[in-house]
Short mmCIF file of C-alpha atoms and ligand atoms in Angstrom, two decimals:
data_model
loop_
_atom_site.label_atom_id
_atom_site.label_comp_id
_atom_site.label_asym_id
_atom_site.label_seq_id
_atom_site.Cartn_x
_atom_site.Cartn_y
_atom_site.Cartn_z
CA MET A 216 -104.70 99.97 -213.20
CA PHE A 217 -102.65 96.90 -214.02
CA MET A 218 -104.30 93.49 -213.56
CA PRO A 219 -101.95 90.58 -212.98
CA VAL A 220 -103.01 87.34 -214.62
CA ALA A 221 -104.22 84.42 -212.49
CA THR A 222 -105.19 82.11 -215.35
CA GLN A 223 -105.97 79.05 -213.21
CA ALA A 224 -107.39 81.13 -210.30
CA SER A 225 -103.87 81.60 -208.95
CA LEU A 226 -100.97 83.94 -209.63
CA LYS A 227 -98.37 81.24 -210.14
CA GLY A 228 -96.50 80.72 -206.86
CA ILE A 229 -98.01 83.47 -204.74
CA THR A 230 -100.90 83.43 -202.29
CA PRO A 231 -104.01 85.65 -202.36
CA GLU A 232 -102.81 87.13 -199.08
CA GLN A 233 -99.48 88.17 -200.67
CA LEU A 234 -101.36 89.71 -203.59
CA GLU A 235 -103.43 91.74 -201.14
CA GLN A 236 -100.23 92.88 -199.42
CA LEU A 237 -99.11 94.32 -202.75
CA ASP A 238 -102.42 96.23 -202.69
CA CYS A 239 -103.55 94.63 -205.93
CA LYS A 240 -107.22 95.56 -206.42
CA ILE A 241 -108.12 93.34 -209.34
CA CYS A 242 -106.74 90.25 -211.02
CA LEU A 243 -107.69 88.39 -214.20
CA ASN A 244 -109.01 84.83 -214.49
CA ASN A 245 -109.65 82.91 -217.71
CA THR A 246 -113.13 81.59 -218.45
CA TYR A 247 -111.79 78.92 -220.74
CA HIS A 248 -109.51 77.40 -218.10
CA LEU A 249 -111.95 77.63 -215.18
CA GLY A 250 -114.75 76.26 -217.35
CA LEU A 251 -112.71 73.13 -217.99
CA LYS A 252 -111.40 72.82 -214.45
CA PRO A 253 -112.86 73.08 -211.77
CA GLY A 254 -115.85 73.31 -214.18
CA GLN A 255 -119.20 75.07 -213.99
CA GLU A 256 -120.79 72.68 -211.49
CA ALA A 257 -117.98 73.13 -208.95
CA LEU A 258 -118.09 76.93 -209.42
CA ASP A 259 -121.86 76.94 -208.84
CA THR A 260 -121.49 74.70 -205.81
CA VAL A 261 -118.83 76.85 -204.10
CA GLY A 262 -120.56 80.11 -205.11
CA GLY A 263 -118.09 81.53 -207.62
CA ALA A 264 -114.40 82.21 -208.17
CA HIS A 265 -113.96 84.76 -205.36
CA LYS A 266 -114.84 82.12 -202.77
CA PHE A 267 -113.00 79.39 -204.66
CA GLN A 268 -109.67 81.25 -204.56
CA SER A 269 -110.22 83.22 -201.29
CA TRP A 270 -110.01 86.56 -203.08
CA ASN A 271 -112.47 89.21 -201.91
CA ARG A 272 -111.27 91.90 -204.29
CA ASN A 273 -112.16 92.26 -207.96
CA ILE A 274 -111.89 89.69 -210.72
CA LEU A 275 -112.06 90.26 -214.45
CA THR A 276 -112.61 87.22 -216.63
CA ASP A 277 -111.49 87.02 -220.22
CA SER A 278 -114.12 85.29 -222.29
CA GLY A 279 -112.18 82.35 -223.71
CA GLY A 280 -112.00 82.94 -227.44
CA PHE A 281 -108.56 84.53 -227.44
CA GLN A 282 -107.15 81.81 -225.19
CA MET A 283 -108.42 79.09 -227.49
CA VAL A 284 -107.16 80.73 -230.61
CA SER A 285 -103.75 81.41 -229.05
CA LEU A 286 -103.42 78.07 -227.26
CA LEU A 287 -105.10 75.61 -229.54
CA LYS A 288 -103.98 75.52 -233.13
CA LEU A 289 -107.00 73.45 -234.00
CA ALA A 290 -109.65 75.98 -232.99
CA THR A 291 -111.99 77.02 -235.82
CA ILE A 292 -114.54 79.82 -235.75
CA THR A 293 -118.05 79.85 -237.16
CA GLU A 294 -120.94 82.25 -236.61
CA GLU A 295 -122.15 79.98 -233.84
CA GLY A 296 -118.93 80.14 -231.80
CA VAL A 297 -115.44 78.72 -231.42
CA ASN A 298 -114.99 75.00 -232.13
CA PHE A 299 -112.13 73.26 -230.40
CA LEU A 300 -110.98 69.86 -229.25
CA SER A 301 -111.05 69.22 -225.55
CA PRO A 302 -107.50 69.23 -224.15
CA HIS A 303 -108.64 66.43 -221.79
CA ASP A 304 -110.00 63.82 -224.17
CA GLY A 305 -109.84 65.36 -227.66
CA SER A 306 -113.62 65.44 -228.07
CA PRO A 307 -115.09 68.29 -230.11
CA MET A 308 -116.43 71.20 -228.06
CA LEU A 309 -118.07 74.53 -228.89
CA LEU A 310 -117.75 77.82 -226.98
CA THR A 311 -120.61 80.15 -227.94
CA PRO A 312 -121.18 83.70 -226.71
CA GLU A 313 -124.04 82.35 -224.56
CA HIS A 314 -121.92 79.62 -223.02
CA SER A 315 -119.04 82.00 -222.28
CA ILE A 316 -121.41 84.34 -220.46
CA SER A 317 -123.06 81.51 -218.59
CA LEU A 318 -119.64 80.37 -217.36
CA GLN A 319 -118.70 83.92 -216.39
CA ASN A 320 -122.02 84.21 -214.50
CA SER A 321 -121.08 81.09 -212.55
CA ILE A 322 -117.57 82.50 -211.93
CA GLY A 323 -119.20 85.69 -210.64
CA SER A 324 -116.44 87.96 -211.99
CA ASP A 325 -116.86 91.69 -211.42
CA ILE A 326 -115.97 92.42 -215.03
CA VAL A 327 -117.17 90.04 -217.75
CA MET A 328 -115.65 90.19 -221.21
CA GLN A 329 -117.74 89.54 -224.32
CA LEU A 330 -116.74 86.60 -226.52
CA ASP A 331 -114.94 88.16 -229.48
CA ASP A 332 -113.57 86.89 -232.76
CA VAL A 333 -109.83 87.46 -232.52
CA VAL A 334 -107.42 87.42 -235.45
CA ALA A 335 -103.63 87.67 -235.25
CA THR A 336 -102.43 91.29 -235.16
CA LEU A 337 -100.83 91.18 -238.61
CA THR A 338 -103.76 89.53 -240.41
CA LYS A 339 -104.83 91.38 -243.59
CA GLY A 340 -107.80 91.13 -245.95
CA PRO A 341 -111.49 90.28 -245.51
CA ARG A 342 -110.95 88.07 -242.45
CA VAL A 343 -110.23 91.19 -240.33
CA GLU A 344 -113.52 92.83 -241.29
CA GLU A 345 -115.42 89.56 -240.82
CA ALA A 346 -114.00 89.22 -237.28
CA MET A 347 -114.88 92.81 -236.49
CA TRP A 348 -118.54 92.48 -237.52
CA ARG A 349 -118.84 89.07 -235.88
CA SER A 350 -117.50 90.51 -232.61
CA ILE A 351 -120.32 93.10 -232.77
CA ARG A 352 -122.95 90.42 -233.37
CA TRP A 353 -121.46 88.31 -230.57
CA LEU A 354 -121.62 91.28 -228.17
CA ASP A 355 -125.38 91.46 -228.81
CA ARG A 356 -125.71 87.78 -228.05
CA CYS A 357 -123.58 88.17 -224.88
CA ILE A 358 -125.69 91.08 -223.62
CA ALA A 359 -128.88 89.09 -224.27
CA ALA A 360 -127.51 86.06 -222.39
CA HIS A 361 -126.08 87.97 -219.39
CA LYS A 362 -128.02 87.14 -216.23
CA ASN A 363 -126.42 89.58 -213.75
CA PRO A 364 -125.90 92.96 -215.46
CA ASP A 365 -126.40 94.78 -212.15
CA THR A 366 -123.54 93.05 -210.38
CA GLN A 367 -121.27 91.99 -213.23
CA ASN A 368 -120.12 94.67 -215.68
CA ILE A 369 -119.84 93.44 -219.25
CA PHE A 370 -117.20 95.03 -221.48
CA ALA A 371 -117.24 95.17 -225.29
CA ILE A 372 -114.00 94.45 -227.18
CA ILE A 373 -112.94 96.54 -230.16
CA GLN A 374 -111.45 94.55 -233.04
CA GLY A 375 -110.54 95.64 -236.57
CA GLY A 376 -106.86 94.77 -236.84
CA LEU A 377 -104.56 97.57 -237.94
CA ASP A 378 -107.14 99.14 -240.21
CA PRO A 379 -108.11 102.62 -238.88
CA GLU A 380 -111.46 102.64 -240.70
CA LEU A 381 -112.47 99.27 -239.25
CA ARG A 382 -111.35 100.29 -235.77
CA LYS A 383 -113.40 103.48 -236.04
CA LYS A 384 -116.51 101.67 -237.30
CA CYS A 385 -116.13 99.07 -234.55
CA CYS A 386 -115.82 101.76 -231.87
CA GLU A 387 -118.98 103.48 -233.13
CA GLU A 388 -120.98 100.21 -233.18
CA MET A 389 -119.75 99.09 -229.76
CA MET A 390 -120.50 102.48 -228.21
CA LYS A 391 -124.12 102.17 -229.33
CA ARG A 392 -124.41 99.09 -227.04
CA ASP A 393 -123.50 101.33 -224.06
CA THR A 394 -121.59 98.73 -222.03
CA PRO A 395 -120.05 99.90 -218.72
CA GLY A 396 -116.54 99.67 -220.17
CA ILE A 397 -114.81 99.00 -223.47
CA ALA A 398 -111.68 97.04 -224.29
CA ILE A 399 -109.25 97.44 -227.17
CA GLY A 400 -108.48 93.94 -228.48
CA GLY A 401 -106.26 92.46 -231.10
CA LEU A 402 -103.11 94.18 -229.78
CA SER A 403 -101.45 91.21 -228.18
CA GLY A 404 -99.14 88.61 -229.74
CA GLY A 405 -96.94 88.77 -232.78
CA GLU A 406 -93.56 90.39 -233.02
CA ASP A 407 -92.31 93.37 -231.05
CA LYS A 408 -91.78 95.33 -234.30
CA GLU A 409 -95.49 95.98 -234.47
CA SER A 410 -95.48 98.17 -231.40
CA TYR A 411 -95.74 101.34 -233.51
CA CYS A 412 -98.85 99.99 -235.24
CA LYS A 413 -100.33 99.01 -231.89
CA VAL A 414 -99.77 102.51 -230.54
CA ASN A 415 -101.73 103.79 -233.54
CA SER A 416 -104.57 101.39 -232.84
CA VAL A 417 -104.77 102.46 -229.22
CA ASP A 418 -104.71 106.10 -230.26
CA GLN A 419 -107.45 105.64 -232.88
CA CYS A 420 -109.71 103.95 -230.31
CA THR A 421 -109.08 106.21 -227.29
CA GLU A 422 -109.76 109.23 -229.48
CA ILE A 423 -113.30 108.02 -230.07
CA LEU A 424 -114.22 105.98 -227.00
CA PRO A 425 -115.95 107.83 -224.11
CA ALA A 426 -113.48 109.18 -221.53
CA ASN A 427 -115.94 108.59 -218.67
CA LYS A 428 -115.81 104.80 -219.03
CA PRO A 429 -112.85 102.49 -218.45
CA ARG A 430 -110.81 101.86 -221.60
CA TYR A 431 -108.95 98.59 -221.30
CA CYS A 432 -105.95 97.58 -223.46
CA MET A 433 -106.00 93.81 -223.50
CA GLY A 434 -102.74 91.91 -223.22
CA VAL A 435 -100.62 95.06 -222.93
CA GLY A 436 -97.94 94.72 -220.33
CA TYR A 437 -94.42 96.04 -221.09
CA ALA A 438 -93.70 99.05 -218.88
CA GLU A 439 -93.07 101.33 -221.88
CA ASP A 440 -96.32 100.27 -223.52
CA LEU A 441 -98.24 100.92 -220.30
CA VAL A 442 -96.86 104.43 -219.92
CA VAL A 443 -97.45 105.29 -223.59
CA SER A 444 -100.98 103.84 -223.55
CA VAL A 445 -101.88 105.77 -220.40
CA ALA A 446 -100.68 108.89 -222.18
CA LEU A 447 -103.03 107.99 -225.03
CA GLY A 448 -105.96 107.69 -222.60
CA ALA A 449 -106.11 104.01 -221.67
CA ASP A 450 -107.06 103.05 -218.10
CA LEU A 451 -106.75 99.31 -217.62
CA PHE A 452 -104.23 96.64 -218.64
CA ASP A 453 -103.43 92.98 -218.16
CA CYS A 454 -100.50 90.83 -219.18
CA VAL A 455 -98.77 87.59 -218.24
CA TYR A 456 -95.41 89.28 -218.87
CA PRO A 457 -94.38 90.31 -215.31
CA THR A 458 -95.29 86.92 -213.81
CA ARG A 459 -94.03 84.80 -216.72
CA THR A 460 -90.73 86.64 -217.09
CA ALA A 461 -90.08 86.25 -213.33
CA ARG A 462 -89.90 82.49 -213.87
CA PHE A 463 -87.06 83.09 -216.34
CA GLY A 464 -85.09 85.05 -213.73
CA ASN A 465 -86.01 88.51 -215.06
CA ALA A 466 -86.52 91.44 -212.68
CA ILE A 467 -88.35 94.48 -214.09
CA THR A 468 -86.79 97.66 -212.70
CA LYS A 469 -87.03 101.33 -213.50
CA TYR A 470 -83.63 101.08 -215.21
CA GLY A 471 -84.73 98.20 -217.41
CA VAL A 472 -85.05 94.41 -217.15
CA LEU A 473 -82.26 92.53 -215.34
CA ASN A 474 -81.66 88.85 -215.94
CA LEU A 475 -80.54 87.66 -212.56
CA GLN A 476 -79.44 84.32 -213.97
CA LYS A 477 -76.36 86.04 -215.32
CA ARG A 478 -73.14 85.07 -213.55
CA HIS A 479 -72.11 88.53 -212.49
CA TYR A 480 -75.04 88.74 -210.06
CA ALA A 481 -73.55 85.91 -207.98
CA TYR A 482 -71.64 88.45 -205.91
CA ASP A 483 -74.19 91.28 -206.05
CA PHE A 484 -75.49 91.58 -202.51
CA GLY A 485 -77.64 94.61 -203.19
CA PRO A 486 -81.46 94.45 -203.39
CA VAL A 487 -83.19 93.35 -206.61
CA GLU A 488 -83.96 97.04 -207.18
CA GLU A 489 -82.44 99.81 -205.08
CA GLY A 490 -85.13 101.84 -203.34
CA CYS A 491 -87.95 99.41 -204.26
CA LYS A 492 -90.65 99.24 -201.57
CA CYS A 493 -91.77 95.69 -202.37
CA PRO A 494 -91.66 93.11 -199.58
CA ILE A 495 -88.74 91.38 -201.30
CA CYS A 496 -86.41 94.36 -201.76
CA LYS A 497 -87.29 96.30 -198.61
CA PRO A 498 -84.57 95.83 -195.96
CA LYS A 499 -85.25 93.76 -192.85
CA SER A 500 -84.96 96.90 -190.76
CA GLU A 501 -87.99 98.28 -192.61
CA GLY A 502 -90.07 95.14 -192.31
CA GLY A 503 -89.17 93.61 -195.68
CA LEU A 504 -87.21 90.45 -196.49
CA GLY A 505 -84.09 92.21 -197.78
CA ILE A 506 -83.56 89.60 -200.54
CA THR A 507 -80.36 90.14 -202.54
CA ARG A 508 -79.67 89.75 -206.24
CA ALA A 509 -77.07 87.12 -205.35
CA TYR A 510 -79.66 85.06 -203.46
CA VAL A 511 -82.18 85.24 -206.33
CA HIS A 512 -79.36 84.34 -208.76
CA HIS A 513 -78.59 81.31 -206.63
CA LEU A 514 -82.23 80.16 -206.47
CA VAL A 515 -83.91 81.12 -209.69
CA THR A 516 -84.94 78.40 -212.17
CA LYS A 517 -83.81 75.79 -209.61
CA GLU A 518 -85.72 76.51 -206.41
CA THR A 519 -89.31 77.68 -206.95
CA VAL A 520 -89.07 80.34 -204.24
CA GLY A 521 -86.65 82.30 -206.47
CA ALA A 522 -89.45 82.74 -209.04
CA HIS A 523 -91.88 83.62 -206.26
CA PHE A 524 -89.60 86.45 -205.08
CA LEU A 525 -89.32 87.89 -208.59
CA THR A 526 -93.06 87.46 -209.19
CA LEU A 527 -93.79 89.57 -206.13
CA HIS A 528 -91.21 92.17 -207.11
CA ASN A 529 -92.41 92.34 -210.73
CA VAL A 530 -96.11 92.60 -209.85
CA HIS A 531 -95.29 95.29 -207.32
CA TYR A 532 -93.32 97.11 -210.04
CA GLN A 533 -96.28 97.12 -212.46
CA LEU A 534 -98.82 98.10 -209.78
CA GLU A 535 -96.55 100.87 -208.51
CA LEU A 536 -95.92 102.17 -212.05
CA MET A 537 -99.68 102.60 -212.52
CA ARG A 538 -100.21 104.02 -208.98
CA GLN A 539 -97.64 106.69 -209.76
CA ALA A 540 -99.23 107.41 -213.12
CA ARG A 541 -102.57 107.93 -211.36
CA GLN A 542 -101.03 110.19 -208.75
CA ALA A 543 -99.22 112.19 -211.42
CA ILE A 544 -102.46 112.65 -213.40
CA ILE A 545 -104.31 113.78 -210.28
CA ALA A 546 -101.49 116.19 -209.39
CA ASP A 547 -101.49 117.47 -212.97
CA LYS A 548 -97.86 116.35 -213.37
CA PHE A 549 -98.23 113.56 -215.93
CA PRO A 550 -95.74 114.97 -218.47
CA GLU A 551 -93.05 115.05 -215.75
CA TYR A 552 -93.90 111.46 -214.86
CA VAL A 553 -93.46 110.35 -218.49
CA HIS A 554 -90.19 112.23 -218.78
CA GLN A 555 -88.82 110.71 -215.56
CA PHE A 556 -89.88 107.21 -216.64
CA PHE A 557 -88.06 107.38 -219.98
CA SER A 558 -85.03 109.14 -218.56
CA ASP A 559 -84.61 106.42 -215.90
CA LEU A 560 -85.13 103.69 -218.49
CA HIS A 561 -82.75 105.02 -221.11
CA GLY A 562 -80.33 107.19 -219.18
CA GLY A 563 -80.34 105.55 -215.78
CA ASP A 564 -77.61 103.62 -214.11
CA LYS A 565 -78.18 99.87 -213.68
N1 GUN B 444 -106.28 89.25 -224.74
C1 GUN B 444 -105.39 89.92 -225.47
N2 GUN B 444 -105.96 90.37 -226.62
C2 GUN B 444 -107.25 89.95 -226.59
C3 GUN B 444 -108.34 90.11 -227.50
O1 GUN B 444 -108.27 90.73 -228.56
N3 GUN B 444 -109.53 89.54 -227.11
C4 GUN B 444 -109.67 88.85 -225.92
N4 GUN B 444 -110.85 88.31 -225.63
N5 GUN B 444 -108.65 88.68 -225.07
C5 GUN B 444 -107.46 89.24 -225.40
ZN1 ZN B 445 -88.72 94.95 -205.25
#
């Protein structure tokens, strides 16, 4: 399953109804952002984030630590929690495991992530091990603080950088806590060159983690990485990539990514992706909008609806990629699926 990211309780530019039309079953919200605005009191008053954003399907909330460390250069971490300066008025604030869970209880998300201590993927030395052990201690504090374990599933997050021994130790410790699902963290960010190392980290974790519980690769979102990670046994993914890249005019297709800002699309009156069943590409005669590459080229980065079109197409692409992976696994045809995916991507005709 791929989870599109609705950081501020919205997938930028598209409505909850449109997201349902894509048959999206679960989206991701960020505790850090919703905790600042609308804030805990508003969330309690309205009765949680499902009601707030008119979304009856599932929500997963990330716990906040990763967002602070990636967004705020000034965040510092102690055993107590993550210290940061309020983006509103610059006053010092502290996000503890207990506070993150309390916010996620108010949000009412279906999947709650533990607060973890995240270090950049390429970090080396004792800081990686410190973050790994601290994430284990913070999971215990999160579990103790969680008020709704029957209705909100808490997931542990494996850390340990690129060190196989630390990853293994972390998996063993987290599994003892017996959470309903487990995430593989510390894979996101940094340069693309690390993808080989990340594949190793996913492999090391999925080899150990129980196959009967969801295994979630956090922040993984390029199509190739999704397909490879599914092959390694991962079940769940999230990434801002498909929605963010849409705003730069990029369409994700089975033959690769097309930048529709390029001049030669000005006279391309074909669909964004031939054969795509999304509401944007589908012809009018089949109930779609029949939007052309030339039209998106004309709009994108100038008129917001151009980005909305590509957002819908890209999210559909990611959801469909994972739907087909699921169907292939069920039909016992997953190797054929992987082969077709890479042959389209590398040998296909744009
Ligand atoms: N999003 C991407 N990677 C991570 C991670 O390691 N931890 C958390 N909490 N969120 C993430
Ligand atoms: Zn499409």
